[in-house]
Structures are given as structure tokens and as C-alpha cells.
Coordinates of N, CA and C in Angstrom, one line a residue:
C1 N 5.8 32.0 -23.2 CA 6.6 31.4 -22.3 C 6.1 29.9 -22.0
K2 N 6.9 29.0 -22.4 CA 6.5 27.6 -22.2 C 6.7 27.1 -20.8
I3 N 5.8 26.2 -20.4 CA 6.0 25.6 -19.1 C 6.6 24.2 -19.3
Y4 N 7.6 23.9 -18.5 CA 8.3 22.6 -18.6 C 7.9 21.8 -17.3
Y5 N 7.9 20.5 -17.5 CA 7.6 19.6 -16.5 C 8.7 18.6 -16.2
V6 N 8.9 18.3 -15.0 CA 9.7 17.1 -14.6 C 8.7 16.1 -14.1
Y7 N 8.8 14.9 -14.6 CA 7.7 13.9 -14.3 C 8.4 12.6 -13.9
V8 N 7.6 11.8 -13.1 CA 7.9 10.4 -12.7 C 6.9 9.5 -13.2
L9 N 7.3 8.5 -14.0 CA 6.4 7.5 -14.5 C 6.6 6.2 -13.7
K10 N 5.5 5.5 -13.5 CA 5.5 4.2 -12.8 C 5.0 3.2 -13.8
S11 N 5.7 2.1 -14.0 CA 5.3 1.0 -14.9 C 4.1 0.3 -14.2
L12 N 3.1 0.0 -15.0 CA 1.9 -0.7 -14.5 C 2.2 -2.2 -14.5
K13 N 3.3 -2.6 -15.1 CA 3.7 -4.1 -15.2 C 4.8 -4.5 -14.3
H14 N 5.8 -3.6 -14.2 CA 7.1 -4.0 -13.5 C 7.4 -3.0 -12.3
D15 N 8.3 -3.4 -11.5 CA 8.8 -2.5 -10.4 C 9.8 -1.6 -11.1
F16 N 9.4 -0.6 -11.8 CA 10.2 0.3 -12.6 C 9.6 1.7 -12.6
H17 N 10.5 2.7 -12.4 CA 10.1 4.1 -12.5 C 11.1 4.8 -13.4
Y18 N 10.6 5.9 -14.0 CA 11.4 6.7 -14.9 C 11.2 8.2 -14.6
I19 N 12.3 8.9 -14.6 CA 12.2 10.4 -14.3 C 12.7 11.1 -15.6
G20 N 11.9 12.0 -16.1 CA 12.2 12.8 -17.3 C 11.7 14.2 -17.2
H21 N 11.9 14.9 -18.3 CA 11.3 16.3 -18.4 C 10.8 16.5 -19.8
T22 N 9.8 17.4 -19.9 CA 9.1 17.7 -21.2 C 8.4 19.0 -21.1
F23 N 8.0 19.5 -22.2 CA 7.1 20.7 -22.2 C 5.6 20.3 -22.5
D24 N 5.4 19.0 -22.9 CA 4.0 18.5 -23.2 C 3.8 17.2 -22.5
L25 N 3.3 17.2 -21.3 CA 3.2 16.0 -20.5 C 2.3 14.9 -21.1
K26 N 1.2 15.3 -21.6 CA 0.3 14.4 -22.2 C 0.9 13.6 -23.4
T27 N 1.5 14.4 -24.3 CA 2.1 13.7 -25.5 C 3.3 12.9 -25.1
R28 N 4.0 13.3 -24.1 CA 5.2 12.5 -23.7 C 4.8 11.2 -23.1
L29 N 3.7 11.2 -22.2 CA 3.2 10.0 -21.7 C 2.7 9.0 -22.8
E30 N 2.1 9.6 -23.8 CA 1.6 8.7 -24.9 C 2.8 8.1 -25.7
T31 N 3.9 8.9 -25.8 CA 5.1 8.4 -26.5 C 5.7 7.3 -25.7
H32 N 5.8 7.4 -24.4 CA 6.3 6.3 -23.6 C 5.4 5.1 -23.7
N33 N 4.1 5.3 -23.7 CA 3.1 4.2 -23.7 C 3.1 3.5 -25.1
R34 N 3.4 4.2 -26.1 CA 3.5 3.6 -27.5 C 4.9 2.9 -27.7
K35 N 5.7 2.9 -26.7 CA 7.0 2.2 -26.7 C 7.9 2.8 -27.7
K36 N 7.9 4.2 -27.8 CA 8.8 4.9 -28.7 C 10.0 5.5 -28.0
V37 N 10.2 5.2 -26.7 CA 11.3 5.6 -25.9 C 12.2 4.4 -25.6
R38 N 13.4 4.4 -26.1 CA 14.2 3.2 -25.9 C 14.4 2.7 -24.5
S39 N 14.6 3.7 -23.6 CA 14.9 3.3 -22.2 C 13.7 2.8 -21.4
T40 N 12.5 3.0 -21.9 CA 11.3 2.6 -21.2 C 10.4 1.6 -21.9
K41 N 10.7 1.3 -23.2 CA 9.8 0.5 -24.0 C 9.5 -0.9 -23.4
G42 N 10.4 -1.4 -22.7 CA 10.2 -2.8 -22.1 C 9.3 -2.8 -20.9
H43 N 9.0 -1.6 -20.4 CA 8.2 -1.5 -19.2 C 6.8 -0.9 -19.3
A44 N 6.4 -0.5 -20.5 CA 5.1 0.1 -20.8 C 4.0 -0.9 -20.4
P45 N 2.8 -0.5 -20.1 CA 2.4 0.9 -20.0 C 2.7 1.6 -18.7
F46 N 2.6 2.9 -18.7 CA 3.0 3.8 -17.5 C 1.8 4.7 -17.1
E47 N 1.9 5.1 -15.9 CA 1.1 6.2 -15.4 C 2.0 7.3 -14.8
I48 N 1.6 8.5 -14.9 CA 2.4 9.6 -14.2 C 2.0 9.6 -12.8
I49 N 3.0 9.5 -11.9 CA 2.7 9.5 -10.4 C 3.2 10.7 -9.7
Y50 N 3.9 11.6 -10.5 CA 4.4 12.8 -9.8 C 4.9 13.7 -10.9
S51 N 4.7 15.0 -10.7 CA 5.2 16.0 -11.7 C 5.4 17.4 -11.0
E52 N 6.3 18.1 -11.5 CA 6.6 19.5 -11.0 C 6.7 20.4 -12.3
T53 N 6.3 21.7 -12.1 CA 6.4 22.6 -13.2 C 7.5 23.6 -13.0
F54 N 8.0 24.0 -14.2 CA 9.2 25.0 -14.2 C 8.9 26.0 -15.4
S55 N 9.5 27.2 -15.2 CA 9.3 28.2 -16.2 C 10.4 28.2 -17.3
S56 N 11.4 27.3 -17.2 CA 12.4 27.2 -18.2 C 12.9 25.8 -18.3
R57 N 13.5 25.4 -19.5 CA 14.0 24.1 -19.6 C 15.3 23.9 -18.8
P58 N 16.2 24.9 -18.6 CA 17.3 24.6 -17.8 C 16.9 24.3 -16.3
E59 N 15.9 25.0 -15.8 CA 15.4 24.7 -14.5 C 14.9 23.2 -14.4
A60 N 14.2 22.8 -15.4 CA 13.6 21.5 -15.4 C 14.7 20.4 -15.5
C61 N 15.7 20.7 -16.3 CA 16.8 19.8 -16.5 C 17.6 19.6 -15.2
K62 N 17.8 20.8 -14.5 CA 18.6 20.7 -13.2 C 17.8 19.9 -12.2
R63 N 16.5 20.1 -12.1 CA 15.7 19.3 -11.2 C 15.7 17.8 -11.5
E64 N 15.5 17.5 -12.8 CA 15.6 16.1 -13.2 C 16.9 15.5 -12.8
M65 N 18.0 16.1 -13.0 CA 19.3 15.6 -12.7 C 19.4 15.4 -11.2
H66 N 18.9 16.3 -10.4 CA 18.9 16.2 -8.9 C 18.1 15.0 -8.5
L67 N 16.9 14.8 -9.1 CA 16.1 13.7 -8.7 C 16.7 12.3 -9.1
K68 N 17.6 12.3 -10.0 CA 18.2 11.1 -10.5 C 19.5 10.8 -9.6
Q69 N 20.0 11.8 -8.9 CA 21.1 11.6 -8.0 C 20.7 11.1 -6.7
A70 N 21.6 10.6 -5.9 CA 21.3 9.9 -4.6 C 20.4 10.8 -3.7
D71 N 20.8 12.0 -3.3 CA 20.0 12.8 -2.4 C 18.6 13.0 -2.9
G72 N 18.5 13.5 -4.1 CA 17.2 13.8 -4.7 C 16.4 12.5 -4.9
N73 N 17.0 11.4 -5.2 CA 16.2 10.2 -5.4 C 15.7 9.7 -4.1
I74 N 16.5 9.8 -3.0 CA 16.0 9.4 -1.7 C 14.8 10.3 -1.3
W75 N 14.9 11.6 -1.5 CA 13.8 12.5 -1.2 C 12.5 12.1 -2.0
L76 N 12.7 11.8 -3.3 CA 11.6 11.5 -4.2 C 10.9 10.2 -3.7
R77 N 11.7 9.2 -3.4 CA 11.1 7.9 -3.0 C 10.3 8.1 -1.7
N78 N 10.9 8.8 -0.7 CA 10.2 9.1 0.5 C 8.9 9.9 0.3
H79 N 9.0 10.9 -0.5 CA 7.8 11.7 -0.8 C 6.7 10.8 -1.5
L80 N 7.1 10.0 -2.4 CA 6.1 9.2 -3.1 C 5.5 8.1 -2.1
K81 N 6.3 7.6 -1.3 CA 5.8 6.6 -0.3 C 4.9 7.2 0.7
E82 N 5.3 8.4 1.2 CA 4.4 9.1 2.1 C 3.1 9.4 1.6
N83 N 3.0 9.7 0.3 CA 1.8 10.0 -0.4 C 1.1 8.8 -1.1
K84 N 1.6 7.6 -0.7 CA 1.1 6.3 -1.2 C 1.1 6.2 -2.7
L85 N 2.1 6.8 -3.3 CA 2.2 6.8 -4.8 C 3.2 5.7 -5.3
W86 N 3.9 5.1 -4.3 CA 5.0 4.1 -4.7 C 4.9 3.0 -3.8

């Protein structure tokens, strides 16, 4: 049984964040930092500032979509600010 992650990256150079999902968090961060992801390559390098774990890919995808929509994104930004991560 694979574990899936929803993660938030913060650019170390720009005021930019990215929300995604993966089953291998370490490798995915390396892929972003090697500028191999079209939507993030102009903002590398990154650090992971938040992640959640899920027992299935559909659950992770659902959560990722929620965090990208208005209500979820407001919650996420508030959560990150409260924890001094953004």
C-alpha cells in the first residue's frame, strides 16, 4: 500500500508557492529543484513548507484540488501564516 502526499512548495527566490501530489516526496522535490517541472522551473529552488499523507491517490488528488480552490486555499494560507511558514 503506497502512501501519497499532498505538498506545498515555497520558492526560495520568488513570492511563489506550488501545490501538488506525489508518492515520493523527496524525489519530487528534487525534480522541481532540477527545473524539470514546466510550471515551476522559473521559480526554483524550493523547500517543502507543508505536506499531508493519504492512503490512496484519489484521496490525495481530491485534497490537492480542494487546496487549489478558494476555500481550501484560504484555509491553507491562514494555516501556513499561523505556523509562520508563509
